[in-house]
Amino acid sequence: MHEMSVAMAVVDQVAEAAARAGDVMAVRSVRLQVGELAGVVPDSLAFCFELACAGTLLEGAELVTVAVPGRARCTPCAHEWAVGMPPRLTCPKCGGTRTELLAGREMQIVDVHWEDGGPTHVPTREPISEER
């Protein structure tokens, strides 16, 4: 299952970035772009991510995957289309077979939300009437 290796790589990269940032107490969420043609099953990735996070700074972090649809362009006629799954790589306009994939293979960390160890705001409370 290559989703586990993807999940471990994401955890490693986020943990490394957190270490460079210094004073990170916990990672709350990781947003990841996953292309339709990347060969990753989002549910399997989420399961593996949870396992890969165990015992790390990311334990309990939410994985948010953003699907990126596959798109292609025909080299001869410049027509663009959504390739879908399974991918249709023949131009639907002219039938050409020389195509360029424009999107859909992405696997990229887009955003990480973490808590740092900066000063914590402790709310002050008003004394109740019996304490006055």
Tab-separated table of C-alpha atoms in Angstrom:
chain	number	residue	atom	x	y	z
A	1	MET	CA	0.000	0.000	0.000
A	2	HIS	CA	1.883	3.082	-1.150
A	3	GLU	CA	-0.508	5.357	0.759
A	4	MET	CA	1.484	4.477	3.894
A	5	SER	CA	4.737	5.681	2.338
A	6	VAL	CA	2.983	8.882	1.199
A	7	ALA	CA	1.546	9.411	4.697
A	8	MET	CA	4.947	8.822	6.324
A	9	ALA	CA	6.601	11.272	3.924
A	10	VAL	CA	3.983	13.933	4.736
A	11	VAL	CA	4.444	13.378	8.482
A	12	ASP	CA	8.229	13.562	8.125
A	13	GLN	CA	8.096	16.794	6.099
A	14	VAL	CA	5.654	18.485	8.481
A	15	ALA	CA	7.631	17.367	11.552
A	16	GLU	CA	10.821	18.690	9.947
A	17	ALA	CA	9.171	22.063	9.194
A	18	ALA	CA	7.848	22.221	12.771
A	19	ALA	CA	11.337	21.526	14.138
A	20	ARG	CA	12.790	24.321	11.977
A	21	ALA	CA	10.055	26.702	13.160
A	22	GLY	CA	10.866	25.881	16.773
A	23	ASP	CA	8.543	25.895	19.771
A	24	VAL	CA	5.733	24.018	17.971
A	25	MET	CA	3.604	22.233	20.544
A	26	ALA	CA	1.198	20.330	18.268
A	27	VAL	CA	0.095	20.076	14.655
A	28	ARG	CA	-3.679	20.426	14.296
A	29	SER	CA	-4.240	19.934	10.554
A	30	VAL	CA	-2.470	19.286	7.275
A	31	ARG	CA	-4.057	20.215	3.949
A	32	LEU	CA	-2.802	18.181	1.008
A	33	GLN	CA	-3.548	18.538	-2.706
A	34	VAL	CA	-4.036	15.108	-4.252
A	35	GLY	CA	-4.324	14.830	-8.005
A	36	GLU	CA	-6.939	12.556	-9.506
A	37	LEU	CA	-4.170	10.804	-11.476
A	38	ALA	CA	-1.727	10.490	-8.549
A	39	GLY	CA	-2.842	6.925	-7.836
A	40	VAL	CA	-3.766	7.645	-4.223
A	41	VAL	CA	-6.999	6.537	-2.566
A	42	PRO	CA	-7.977	9.396	-0.211
A	43	ASP	CA	-9.676	7.149	2.384
A	44	SER	CA	-6.648	4.848	2.515
A	45	LEU	CA	-4.354	7.861	2.806
A	46	ALA	CA	-6.404	9.232	5.724
A	47	PHE	CA	-6.203	5.870	7.509
A	48	CYS	CA	-2.449	5.610	6.943
A	49	PHE	CA	-1.932	9.236	7.977
A	50	GLU	CA	-3.559	8.552	11.339
A	51	LEU	CA	-1.250	5.565	11.890
A	52	ALA	CA	1.853	7.484	10.747
A	53	CYS	CA	1.056	10.342	13.154
A	54	ALA	CA	0.905	8.113	16.242
A	55	GLY	CA	3.563	9.069	18.770
A	56	THR	CA	4.642	12.183	16.855
A	57	LEU	CA	3.985	15.898	17.073
A	58	LEU	CA	1.181	15.290	14.555
A	59	GLU	CA	-0.759	12.801	16.684
A	60	GLY	CA	-4.446	13.705	16.437
A	61	ALA	CA	-3.906	16.030	13.446
A	62	GLU	CA	-6.607	16.170	10.798
A	63	LEU	CA	-5.693	15.406	7.195
A	64	VAL	CA	-7.682	17.494	4.726
A	65	THR	CA	-7.318	16.346	1.132
A	66	VAL	CA	-8.149	18.652	-1.737
A	67	ALA	CA	-8.873	16.752	-4.949
A	68	VAL	CA	-7.292	18.158	-8.109
A	69	PRO	CA	-9.080	16.977	-11.267
A	70	GLY	CA	-7.003	15.716	-14.167
A	71	ARG	CA	-6.842	18.057	-17.166
A	72	ALA	CA	-5.135	17.659	-20.522
A	73	ARG	CA	-4.492	19.727	-23.644
A	74	CYS	CA	-4.244	18.454	-27.194
A	75	THR	CA	-0.975	19.566	-28.778
A	76	PRO	CA	-2.313	19.815	-32.372
A	77	CYS	CA	-5.618	21.633	-31.720
A	78	ALA	CA	-5.028	23.154	-28.212
A	79	HIS	CA	-8.373	21.824	-26.904
A	80	GLU	CA	-8.439	21.290	-23.109
A	81	TRP	CA	-10.599	18.744	-21.275
A	82	ALA	CA	-11.098	16.944	-17.971
A	83	VAL	CA	-9.528	13.525	-18.418
A	84	GLY	CA	-11.610	11.739	-15.745
A	85	MET	CA	-10.999	8.271	-14.360
A	86	PRO	CA	-10.003	6.120	-16.035
A	87	PRO	CA	-8.153	8.870	-17.873
A	88	ARG	CA	-9.182	9.733	-21.417
A	89	LEU	CA	-5.988	10.933	-23.065
A	90	THR	CA	-7.280	11.073	-26.649
A	91	CYS	CA	-8.566	14.499	-27.653
A	92	PRO	CA	-12.379	14.497	-27.658
A	93	LYS	CA	-12.397	17.284	-30.284
A	94	CYS	CA	-9.969	16.089	-32.976
A	95	GLY	CA	-9.059	12.553	-31.865
A	96	GLY	CA	-5.390	13.532	-31.513
A	97	THR	CA	-3.130	11.408	-29.357
A	98	ARG	CA	-0.402	13.957	-28.641
A	99	THR	CA	-1.600	15.340	-25.345
A	100	GLU	CA	-0.038	17.215	-22.464
A	101	LEU	CA	-1.217	16.607	-18.903
A	102	LEU	CA	-1.867	19.965	-17.271
A	103	ALA	CA	-3.119	18.855	-13.857
A	104	GLY	CA	-4.014	15.793	-11.860
A	105	ARG	CA	-0.676	14.367	-10.751
A	106	GLU	CA	-0.228	16.744	-7.800
A	107	MET	CA	0.780	15.547	-4.349
A	108	GLN	CA	1.592	18.671	-2.395
A	109	ILE	CA	1.319	19.934	1.155
A	110	VAL	CA	-0.633	23.167	0.837
A	111	ASP	CA	-1.124	24.260	4.420
A	112	VAL	CA	-0.251	23.215	7.969
A	113	HIS	CA	-1.929	24.542	11.085
A	114	TRP	CA	0.002	24.150	14.322
A	115	GLU	CA	0.128	25.524	17.829
A	116	ASP	CA	3.325	27.078	19.024
A	117	GLY	CA	4.491	27.516	22.584
A	118	GLY	CA	4.080	31.285	22.546
A	119	PRO	CA	2.409	33.082	25.409
A	120	THR	CA	-1.001	31.718	26.140
A	121	HIS	CA	-3.772	34.157	26.908
A	122	VAL	CA	-5.271	33.273	30.270
A	123	PRO	CA	-8.666	34.864	30.523
A	124	THR	CA	-9.267	36.866	33.669
A	125	ARG	CA	-12.556	36.345	35.358
A	126	GLU	CA	-14.726	38.769	37.194
A	127	PRO	CA	-15.132	37.845	40.844
A	128	ILE	CA	-18.556	36.552	41.705
A	129	SER	CA	-20.542	38.559	44.230
A	130	GLU	CA	-19.802	36.177	47.157
A	131	GLU	CA	-16.020	36.702	46.719
A	132	ARG	CA	-16.179	40.494	47.126
